[in-house]
mmCIF file of N, CA and C in Angstrom:
data_model
loop_
_atom_site.group_PDB
_atom_site.id
_atom_site.type_symbol
_atom_site.label_atom_id
_atom_site.label_comp_id
_atom_site.label_asym_id
_atom_site.label_seq_id
_atom_site.Cartn_x
_atom_site.Cartn_y
_atom_site.Cartn_z
ATOM 1 N N UNK A 1 126.843 93.949 218.806
ATOM 2 C CA UNK A 1 127.561 93.862 220.077
ATOM 3 C C UNK A 1 129.015 94.291 219.858
ATOM 4 N N UNK A 2 129.513 95.172 220.703
ATOM 5 C CA UNK A 2 130.877 95.668 220.574
ATOM 6 C C UNK A 2 131.876 94.583 220.940
ATOM 7 N N UNK A 3 132.907 94.516 220.142
ATOM 8 C CA UNK A 3 133.982 93.571 220.434
ATOM 9 C C UNK A 3 134.983 94.282 221.316
ATOM 10 N N UNK A 4 135.271 93.684 222.469
ATOM 11 C CA UNK A 4 136.176 94.333 223.412
ATOM 12 C C UNK A 4 137.141 93.317 224.002
ATOM 13 N N UNK A 5 138.372 93.754 224.114
ATOM 14 C CA UNK A 5 139.400 92.977 224.791
ATOM 15 C C UNK A 5 139.896 93.849 225.934
ATOM 16 N N UNK A 6 139.939 93.274 227.129
ATOM 17 C CA UNK A 6 140.412 94.001 228.303
ATOM 18 C C UNK A 6 141.556 93.217 228.911
ATOM 19 N N UNK A 7 142.566 93.940 229.376
ATOM 20 C CA UNK A 7 143.678 93.250 230.004
ATOM 21 C C UNK A 7 144.227 94.046 231.181
ATOM 22 N N UNK A 8 144.671 93.303 232.164
ATOM 23 C CA UNK A 8 145.387 93.859 233.307
ATOM 24 C C UNK A 8 146.676 93.045 233.432
ATOM 25 N N UNK A 9 147.469 93.362 234.416
ATOM 26 C CA UNK A 9 148.730 92.663 234.604
ATOM 27 C C UNK A 9 148.593 91.190 234.925
ATOM 28 N N UNK A 10 147.430 90.757 235.387
ATOM 29 C CA UNK A 10 147.269 89.355 235.781
ATOM 30 C C UNK A 10 146.969 88.420 234.606
ATOM 31 N N UNK A 11 146.749 88.963 233.440
ATOM 32 C CA UNK A 11 146.404 88.127 232.282
ATOM 33 C C UNK A 11 147.665 87.561 231.634
ATOM 34 N N UNK A 12 147.611 86.275 231.283
ATOM 35 C CA UNK A 12 148.726 85.661 230.573
ATOM 36 C C UNK A 12 148.786 86.217 229.150
ATOM 37 N N UNK A 13 149.995 86.311 228.640
ATOM 38 C CA UNK A 13 150.187 86.834 227.294
ATOM 39 C C UNK A 13 149.441 85.976 226.274
ATOM 40 N N UNK A 14 149.506 84.657 226.413
ATOM 41 C CA UNK A 14 148.826 83.790 225.441
ATOM 42 C C UNK A 14 147.313 83.990 225.480
ATOM 43 N N UNK A 15 146.754 84.277 226.645
ATOM 44 C CA UNK A 15 145.317 84.520 226.758
ATOM 45 C C UNK A 15 144.949 85.818 226.047
ATOM 46 N N UNK A 16 145.753 86.851 226.263
ATOM 47 C CA UNK A 16 145.518 88.129 225.586
ATOM 48 C C UNK A 16 145.588 87.950 224.074
ATOM 49 N N UNK A 17 146.613 87.251 223.598
ATOM 50 C CA UNK A 17 146.789 87.048 222.161
ATOM 51 C C UNK A 17 145.610 86.280 221.567
ATOM 52 N N UNK A 18 145.169 85.253 222.253
ATOM 53 C CA UNK A 18 144.050 84.439 221.772
ATOM 54 C C UNK A 18 142.756 85.254 221.744
ATOM 55 N N UNK A 19 142.473 85.994 222.819
ATOM 56 C CA UNK A 19 141.255 86.805 222.870
ATOM 57 C C UNK A 19 141.270 87.881 221.790
ATOM 58 N N UNK A 20 142.414 88.508 221.610
ATOM 59 C CA UNK A 20 142.537 89.533 220.580
ATOM 60 C C UNK A 20 142.205 88.933 219.217
ATOM 61 N N UNK A 21 142.790 87.767 218.913
ATOM 62 C CA UNK A 21 142.590 87.135 217.619
ATOM 63 C C UNK A 21 141.165 86.617 217.451
ATOM 64 N N UNK A 22 140.501 86.226 218.533
ATOM 65 C CA UNK A 22 139.096 85.809 218.444
ATOM 66 C C UNK A 22 138.214 86.985 218.031
ATOM 67 N N UNK A 23 138.524 88.175 218.526
ATOM 68 C CA UNK A 23 137.734 89.372 218.212
ATOM 69 C C UNK A 23 138.105 89.960 216.853
ATOM 70 N N UNK A 24 139.377 89.840 216.483
ATOM 71 C CA UNK A 24 139.889 90.404 215.235
ATOM 72 C C UNK A 24 140.672 89.286 214.525
ATOM 73 N N UNK A 25 139.949 88.346 213.890
ATOM 74 C CA UNK A 25 140.558 87.100 213.425
ATOM 75 C C UNK A 25 141.622 87.229 212.339
ATOM 76 N N UNK A 26 141.719 88.361 211.679
ATOM 77 C CA UNK A 26 142.738 88.521 210.640
ATOM 78 C C UNK A 26 143.928 89.338 211.132
ATOM 79 N N UNK A 27 143.944 89.615 212.430
ATOM 80 C CA UNK A 27 145.031 90.380 213.040
ATOM 81 C C UNK A 27 145.615 89.607 214.210
ATOM 82 N N UNK A 28 146.821 89.987 214.606
ATOM 83 C CA UNK A 28 147.471 89.430 215.796
ATOM 84 C C UNK A 28 148.073 90.586 216.573
ATOM 85 N N UNK A 29 148.314 90.343 217.851
ATOM 86 C CA UNK A 29 149.051 91.310 218.655
ATOM 87 C C UNK A 29 150.322 90.631 219.144
ATOM 88 N N UNK A 30 151.429 91.336 219.026
ATOM 89 C CA UNK A 30 152.711 90.814 219.483
ATOM 90 C C UNK A 30 153.264 91.784 220.515
ATOM 91 N N UNK A 31 153.770 91.241 221.613
ATOM 92 C CA UNK A 31 154.361 92.058 222.666
ATOM 93 C C UNK A 31 155.842 91.743 222.763
ATOM 94 N N UNK A 32 156.625 92.792 222.869
ATOM 95 C CA UNK A 32 158.077 92.691 222.929
ATOM 96 C C UNK A 32 158.554 93.606 224.047
ATOM 97 N N UNK A 33 159.609 93.223 224.725
ATOM 98 C CA UNK A 33 160.155 94.118 225.742
ATOM 99 C C UNK A 33 160.752 95.341 225.047
ATOM 100 N N UNK A 34 160.788 96.447 225.733
ATOM 101 C CA UNK A 34 161.372 97.661 225.164
ATOM 102 C C UNK A 34 162.841 97.452 224.814
ATOM 103 N N UNK A 35 163.530 96.662 225.638
ATOM 104 C CA UNK A 35 164.938 96.368 225.367
ATOM 105 C C UNK A 35 165.084 95.609 224.051
ATOM 106 N N UNK A 36 164.215 94.607 223.845
ATOM 107 C CA UNK A 36 164.256 93.850 222.594
ATOM 108 C C UNK A 36 163.944 94.749 221.400
ATOM 109 N N UNK A 37 162.989 95.657 221.575
ATOM 110 C CA UNK A 37 162.627 96.573 220.492
ATOM 111 C C UNK A 37 163.810 97.470 220.137
ATOM 112 N N UNK A 38 164.554 97.921 221.145
ATOM 113 C CA UNK A 38 165.738 98.744 220.894
ATOM 114 C C UNK A 38 166.787 97.942 220.124
ATOM 115 N N UNK A 39 166.940 96.677 220.457
ATOM 116 C CA UNK A 39 167.895 95.818 219.745
ATOM 117 C C UNK A 39 167.479 95.653 218.289
ATOM 118 N N UNK A 40 166.178 95.566 218.049
ATOM 119 C CA UNK A 40 165.690 95.384 216.686
ATOM 120 C C UNK A 40 166.071 96.576 215.822
ATOM 121 N N UNK A 41 166.121 97.747 216.409
ATOM 122 C CA UNK A 41 166.499 98.936 215.657
ATOM 123 C C UNK A 41 167.960 98.875 215.235
ATOM 124 N N UNK A 42 168.731 98.018 215.897
ATOM 125 C CA UNK A 42 170.131 97.832 215.538
ATOM 126 C C UNK A 42 170.283 96.711 214.513
ATOM 127 N N UNK A 43 169.154 96.142 214.063
ATOM 128 C CA UNK A 43 169.193 95.106 213.049
ATOM 129 C C UNK A 43 169.241 93.688 213.575
ATOM 130 N N UNK A 44 169.066 93.507 214.882
ATOM 131 C CA UNK A 44 169.106 92.162 215.448
ATOM 132 C C UNK A 44 167.730 91.517 215.388
ATOM 133 N N UNK A 45 167.697 90.211 215.336
ATOM 134 C CA UNK A 45 166.449 89.457 215.331
ATOM 135 C C UNK A 45 165.824 89.533 216.722
ATOM 136 N N UNK A 46 164.517 89.722 216.769
ATOM 137 C CA UNK A 46 163.833 89.785 218.066
ATOM 138 C C UNK A 46 162.744 88.725 218.116
ATOM 139 N N UNK A 47 162.456 88.309 219.319
ATOM 140 C CA UNK A 47 161.418 87.325 219.553
ATOM 141 C C UNK A 47 160.432 87.910 220.555
ATOM 142 N N UNK A 48 159.184 87.451 220.487
ATOM 143 C CA UNK A 48 158.175 87.909 221.424
ATOM 144 C C UNK A 48 158.458 87.414 222.831
ATOM 145 N N UNK A 49 157.686 87.902 223.755
ATOM 146 C CA UNK A 49 157.809 87.514 225.156
ATOM 147 C C UNK A 49 157.256 86.110 225.382
ATOM 148 N N UNK A 50 157.655 85.492 226.487
ATOM 149 C CA UNK A 50 157.178 84.167 226.868
ATOM 150 C C UNK A 50 155.662 84.222 227.053
ATOM 151 N N UNK A 51 154.935 83.512 226.235
ATOM 152 C CA UNK A 51 153.467 83.546 226.236
ATOM 153 C C UNK A 51 152.854 82.952 227.490
ATOM 154 N N UNK A 52 153.618 82.184 228.234
ATOM 155 C CA UNK A 52 153.114 81.569 229.460
ATOM 156 C C UNK A 52 153.150 82.522 230.648
ATOM 157 N N UNK A 53 153.819 83.645 230.502
ATOM 158 C CA UNK A 53 153.939 84.611 231.602
ATOM 159 C C UNK A 53 152.789 85.605 231.569
ATOM 160 N N UNK A 54 152.534 86.210 232.727
ATOM 161 C CA UNK A 54 151.521 87.265 232.795
ATOM 162 C C UNK A 54 152.169 88.592 232.423
ATOM 163 N N UNK A 55 151.341 89.557 232.115
ATOM 164 C CA UNK A 55 151.860 90.890 231.804
ATOM 165 C C UNK A 55 152.632 91.470 232.987
ATOM 166 N N UNK A 56 152.189 91.186 234.209
ATOM 167 C CA UNK A 56 152.903 91.666 235.403
ATOM 168 C C UNK A 56 154.309 91.101 235.487
ATOM 169 N N UNK A 57 154.493 89.875 235.022
ATOM 170 C CA UNK A 57 155.804 89.238 235.089
ATOM 171 C C UNK A 57 156.796 89.806 234.072
ATOM 172 N N UNK A 58 156.294 90.375 232.989
ATOM 173 C CA UNK A 58 157.190 90.861 231.937
ATOM 174 C C UNK A 58 157.189 92.380 231.780
ATOM 175 N N UNK A 59 156.271 93.044 232.422
ATOM 176 C CA UNK A 59 156.153 94.498 232.252
ATOM 177 C C UNK A 59 157.419 95.205 232.671
ATOM 178 N N UNK A 60 157.696 96.335 232.051
ATOM 179 C CA UNK A 60 158.891 97.104 232.348
ATOM 180 C C UNK A 60 158.569 98.384 233.114
ATOM 181 N N UNK A 61 157.296 98.676 233.295
ATOM 182 C CA UNK A 61 156.865 99.801 234.121
ATOM 183 C C UNK A 61 156.060 99.232 235.273
ATOM 184 N N UNK A 62 156.322 99.710 236.465
ATOM 185 C CA UNK A 62 155.572 99.234 237.619
ATOM 186 C C UNK A 62 154.310 100.062 237.805
ATOM 187 N N UNK A 63 153.395 99.504 238.568
ATOM 188 C CA UNK A 63 152.140 100.191 238.828
ATOM 189 C C UNK A 63 150.982 99.335 238.368
ATOM 190 N N UNK A 64 149.819 99.889 238.492
ATOM 191 C CA UNK A 64 148.641 99.151 238.051
ATOM 192 C C UNK A 64 148.148 99.806 236.774
ATOM 193 N N UNK A 65 147.440 99.057 236.021
ATOM 194 C CA UNK A 65 146.908 99.606 234.790
ATOM 195 C C UNK A 65 146.049 98.595 234.076
ATOM 196 N N UNK A 66 145.195 99.108 233.251
ATOM 197 C CA UNK A 66 144.258 98.279 232.511
ATOM 198 C C UNK A 66 144.138 98.874 231.114
ATOM 199 N N UNK A 67 144.070 98.003 230.138
ATOM 200 C CA UNK A 67 143.861 98.439 228.765
ATOM 201 C C UNK A 67 142.612 97.740 228.256
ATOM 202 N N UNK A 68 141.700 98.526 227.746
ATOM 203 C CA UNK A 68 140.506 97.995 227.095
ATOM 204 C C UNK A 68 140.457 98.567 225.701
ATOM 205 N N UNK A 69 140.143 97.720 224.757
ATOM 206 C CA UNK A 69 139.993 98.253 223.413
ATOM 207 C C UNK A 69 138.913 97.522 222.654
ATOM 208 N N UNK A 70 138.221 98.287 221.849
ATOM 209 C CA UNK A 70 137.176 97.771 220.979
ATOM 210 C C UNK A 70 137.640 97.986 219.545
ATOM 211 N N UNK A 71 136.822 97.586 218.623
ATOM 212 C CA UNK A 71 137.143 97.751 217.210
ATOM 213 C C UNK A 71 137.231 99.187 216.763
ATOM 214 N N UNK A 72 136.749 100.121 217.582
ATOM 215 C CA UNK A 72 136.805 101.547 217.226
ATOM 216 C C UNK A 72 138.149 102.185 217.551
ATOM 217 N N UNK A 73 138.975 101.508 218.308
ATOM 218 C CA UNK A 73 140.275 102.063 218.691
ATOM 219 C C UNK A 73 141.277 101.820 217.573
ATOM 220 N N UNK A 74 142.106 102.828 217.299
ATOM 221 C CA UNK A 74 143.057 102.631 216.212
ATOM 222 C C UNK A 74 144.354 101.975 216.699
ATOM 223 N N UNK A 75 145.082 101.451 215.748
ATOM 224 C CA UNK A 75 146.283 100.668 216.019
ATOM 225 C C UNK A 75 147.305 101.457 216.833
ATOM 226 N N UNK A 76 147.598 102.689 216.427
ATOM 227 C CA UNK A 76 148.647 103.448 217.124
ATOM 228 C C UNK A 76 148.268 103.755 218.569
ATOM 229 N N UNK A 77 146.986 103.891 218.859
ATOM 230 C CA UNK A 77 146.549 104.134 220.232
ATOM 231 C C UNK A 77 146.811 102.912 221.098
ATOM 232 N N UNK A 78 146.494 101.736 220.589
ATOM 233 C CA UNK A 78 146.733 100.504 221.349
ATOM 234 C C UNK A 78 148.224 100.327 221.618
ATOM 235 N N UNK A 79 149.020 100.516 220.588
ATOM 236 C CA UNK A 79 150.470 100.354 220.744
ATOM 237 C C UNK A 79 151.022 101.357 221.764
ATOM 238 N N UNK A 80 150.524 102.582 221.717
ATOM 239 C CA UNK A 80 150.967 103.612 222.672
ATOM 240 C C UNK A 80 150.547 103.268 224.094
ATOM 241 N N UNK A 81 149.329 102.769 224.280
ATOM 242 C CA UNK A 81 148.848 102.419 225.620
ATOM 243 C C UNK A 81 149.672 101.296 226.244
ATOM 244 N N UNK A 82 150.057 100.297 225.472
ATOM 245 C CA UNK A 82 150.903 99.234 226.023
ATOM 246 C C UNK A 82 152.239 99.796 226.482
ATOM 247 N N UNK A 83 152.768 100.738 225.743
ATOM 248 C CA UNK A 83 154.025 101.363 226.132
ATOM 249 C C UNK A 83 153.849 102.194 227.402
ATOM 250 N N UNK A 84 152.811 103.022 227.456
ATOM 251 C CA UNK A 84 152.596 103.909 228.598
ATOM 252 C C UNK A 84 152.220 103.161 229.873
ATOM 253 N N UNK A 85 151.403 102.138 229.781
ATOM 254 C CA UNK A 85 150.889 101.449 230.963
ATOM 255 C C UNK A 85 151.792 100.308 231.418
ATOM 256 N N UNK A 86 152.286 99.511 230.473
ATOM 257 C CA UNK A 86 153.091 98.340 230.836
ATOM 258 C C UNK A 86 154.572 98.474 230.489
ATOM 259 N N UNK A 87 154.927 99.503 229.713
ATOM 260 C CA UNK A 87 156.314 99.638 229.292
ATOM 261 C C UNK A 87 156.707 98.568 228.296
ATOM 262 N N UNK A 88 155.740 98.104 227.518
ATOM 263 C CA UNK A 88 155.990 97.054 226.535
ATOM 264 C C UNK A 88 155.752 97.589 225.129
ATOM 265 N N UNK A 89 156.520 97.075 224.203
ATOM 266 C CA UNK A 89 156.388 97.433 222.809
ATOM 267 C C UNK A 89 155.366 96.485 222.193
ATOM 268 N N UNK A 90 154.242 97.005 221.741
ATOM 269 C CA UNK A 90 153.182 96.198 221.128
ATOM 270 C C UNK A 90 153.127 96.482 219.638
ATOM 271 N N UNK A 91 152.853 95.449 218.872
ATOM 272 C CA UNK A 91 152.670 95.590 217.436
ATOM 273 C C UNK A 91 151.446 94.802 217.013
ATOM 274 N N UNK A 92 150.635 95.415 216.181
ATOM 275 C CA UNK A 92 149.522 94.712 215.567
ATOM 276 C C UNK A 92 150.070 94.135 214.256
ATOM 277 N N UNK A 93 149.786 92.857 214.018
ATOM 278 C CA UNK A 93 150.372 92.132 212.890
ATOM 279 C C UNK A 93 149.297 91.424 212.089
ATOM 280 N N UNK A 94 149.704 90.946 210.926
ATOM 281 C CA UNK A 94 148.831 90.118 210.107
ATOM 282 C C UNK A 94 149.693 89.177 209.279
ATOM 283 N N UNK A 95 149.067 88.121 208.759
ATOM 284 C CA UNK A 95 149.763 87.129 207.951
ATOM 285 C C UNK A 95 149.072 87.044 206.591
ATOM 286 N N UNK A 96 149.844 87.265 205.543
ATOM 287 C CA UNK A 96 149.285 87.176 204.200
ATOM 288 C C UNK A 96 149.050 85.714 203.826
ATOM 289 N N UNK A 97 148.289 85.506 202.762
ATOM 290 C CA UNK A 97 147.938 84.143 202.335
ATOM 291 C C UNK A 97 149.165 83.298 201.992
ATOM 292 N N UNK A 98 150.273 83.932 201.637
ATOM 293 C CA UNK A 98 151.504 83.202 201.312
ATOM 294 C C UNK A 98 152.327 82.858 202.556
ATOM 295 N N UNK A 99 151.804 83.221 203.748
ATOM 296 C CA UNK A 99 152.484 82.914 205.000
ATOM 297 C C UNK A 99 153.422 83.996 205.503
ATOM 298 N N UNK A 100 153.636 85.029 204.730
ATOM 299 C CA UNK A 100 154.517 86.119 205.170
ATOM 300 C C UNK A 100 153.805 86.950 206.225
ATOM 301 N N UNK A 101 154.553 87.261 207.291
ATOM 302 C CA UNK A 101 153.990 88.024 208.405
ATOM 303 C C UNK A 101 154.487 89.458 208.366
ATOM 304 N N UNK A 102 153.587 90.379 208.705
ATOM 305 C CA UNK A 102 153.923 91.800 208.673
ATOM 306 C C UNK A 102 153.412 92.506 209.921
ATOM 307 N N UNK A 103 154.122 93.555 210.299
ATOM 308 C CA UNK A 103 153.655 94.490 211.316
ATOM 309 C C UNK A 103 152.949 95.614 210.575
ATOM 310 N N UNK A 104 151.943 96.196 211.212
ATOM 311 C CA UNK A 104 151.302 97.356 210.612
ATOM 312 C C UNK A 104 152.288 98.519 210.625
ATOM 313 N N UNK A 105 152.115 99.412 209.670
ATOM 314 C CA UNK A 105 152.971 100.605 209.621
ATOM 315 C C UNK A 105 152.275 101.663 208.793
ATOM 316 N N UNK A 106 152.811 102.864 208.847
ATOM 317 C CA UNK A 106 152.292 103.961 208.035
ATOM 318 C C UNK A 106 150.827 104.226 208.269
ATOM 319 N N UNK A 107 150.078 104.288 207.179
ATOM 320 C CA UNK A 107 148.654 104.625 207.265
ATOM 321 C C UNK A 107 147.841 103.549 207.982
ATOM 322 N N UNK A 108 148.332 102.316 208.009
ATOM 323 C CA UNK A 108 147.607 101.259 208.721
ATOM 324 C C UNK A 108 147.498 101.568 210.211
ATOM 325 N N UNK A 109 148.486 102.242 210.764
ATOM 326 C CA UNK A 109 148.480 102.558 212.196
ATOM 327 C C UNK A 109 147.379 103.544 212.584
ATOM 328 N N UNK A 110 146.836 104.260 211.611
ATOM 329 C CA UNK A 110 145.749 105.202 211.893
ATOM 330 C C UNK A 110 144.374 104.572 211.738
ATOM 331 N N UNK A 111 144.327 103.336 211.293
ATOM 332 C CA UNK A 111 143.049 102.661 211.085
ATOM 333 C C UNK A 111 142.558 102.018 212.371
ATOM 334 N N UNK A 112 141.239 101.887 212.474
ATOM 335 C CA UNK A 112 140.674 101.178 213.621
ATOM 336 C C UNK A 112 140.878 99.684 213.424
ATOM 337 N N UNK A 113 140.783 98.953 214.521
ATOM 338 C CA UNK A 113 140.934 97.502 214.433
ATOM 339 C C UNK A 113 139.883 96.878 213.519
ATOM 340 N N UNK A 114 138.658 97.365 213.582
ATOM 341 C CA UNK A 114 137.587 96.824 212.751
ATOM 342 C C UNK A 114 137.884 97.050 211.276
ATOM 343 N N UNK A 115 138.266 98.262 210.917
ATOM 344 C CA UNK A 115 138.569 98.573 209.515
ATOM 345 C C UNK A 115 139.750 97.742 209.027
ATOM 346 N N UNK A 116 140.819 97.692 209.811
ATOM 347 C CA UNK A 116 142.000 96.940 209.414
ATOM 348 C C UNK A 116 141.690 95.448 209.291
ATOM 349 N N UNK A 117 140.930 94.907 210.230
ATOM 350 C CA UNK A 117 140.547 93.493 210.185
ATOM 351 C C UNK A 117 139.762 93.195 208.904
ATOM 352 N N UNK A 118 138.818 94.057 208.557
ATOM 353 C CA UNK A 118 138.023 93.866 207.333
ATOM 354 C C UNK A 118 138.898 93.939 206.082
ATOM 355 N N UNK A 119 139.838 94.883 206.069
ATOM 356 C CA UNK A 119 140.734 95.016 204.917
ATOM 357 C C UNK A 119 141.603 93.768 204.743
ATOM 358 N N UNK A 120 142.106 93.234 205.849
ATOM 359 C CA UNK A 120 142.963 92.048 205.766
ATOM 360 C C UNK A 120 142.149 90.814 205.373
ATOM 361 N N UNK A 121 140.899 90.764 205.796
ATOM 362 C CA UNK A 121 140.027 89.662 205.369
ATOM 363 C C UNK A 121 139.826 89.744 203.855
ATOM 364 N N UNK A 122 139.496 90.945 203.349
ATOM 365 C CA UNK A 122 139.269 91.134 201.917
ATOM 366 C C UNK A 122 140.533 90.837 201.101
ATOM 367 N N UNK A 123 141.689 91.068 201.692
ATOM 368 C CA UNK A 123 142.953 90.825 201.002
ATOM 369 C C UNK A 123 143.362 89.349 201.033
ATOM 370 N N UNK A 124 142.591 88.516 201.727
ATOM 371 C CA UNK A 124 142.882 87.091 201.779
ATOM 372 C C UNK A 124 143.918 86.685 202.817
ATOM 373 N N UNK A 125 144.104 87.519 203.829
ATOM 374 C CA UNK A 125 145.072 87.192 204.878
ATOM 375 C C UNK A 125 144.603 85.977 205.676
ATOM 376 N N UNK A 126 145.539 85.373 206.390
ATOM 377 C CA UNK A 126 145.270 84.156 207.164
ATOM 378 C C UNK A 126 144.424 84.496 208.390
ATOM 379 N N UNK A 127 143.432 83.682 208.633
ATOM 380 C CA UNK A 127 142.543 83.866 209.782
ATOM 381 C C UNK A 127 143.011 82.984 210.937
ATOM 382 N N UNK A 128 142.944 83.528 212.151
ATOM 383 C CA UNK A 128 143.189 82.741 213.341
ATOM 384 C C UNK A 128 144.624 82.315 213.555
ATOM 385 N N UNK A 129 145.575 83.155 213.243
ATOM 386 C CA UNK A 129 146.995 82.811 213.371
ATOM 387 C C UNK A 129 147.643 83.516 214.554
ATOM 388 N N UNK A 130 147.059 83.375 215.742
ATOM 389 C CA UNK A 130 147.541 84.163 216.893
ATOM 390 C C UNK A 130 148.852 83.663 217.455
ATOM 391 N N UNK A 131 149.230 82.428 217.242
ATOM 392 C CA UNK A 131 150.446 81.896 217.882
ATOM 393 C C UNK A 131 151.709 82.375 217.214
#
């Protein structure tokens, strides 16, 4: 059975994060406003969006849109779709066994969610750390 996460503007951020982590237990998704992402490039600390809000409440692009992704979709495609549809900066993340958290980068961004999830499981990353 294909693992799929679908979201529209009416979904709460915490619901999206939880569903994503249920399907890909060794990965997390983090959403940041584009403004916050720009600040991060200047070296400032950034925090994720309020998890109690819906995507419609925090989106920076108006309009309607839906994102669906399965394990066959690669990381960079998901991140690009959040930017194009909602105007939000999305990052796929993972937590190593020592508790250190990382964003995917480089060659990891070209991997599918299924492949990346399996690799992080084999590496001993933390399972179920969506919050």
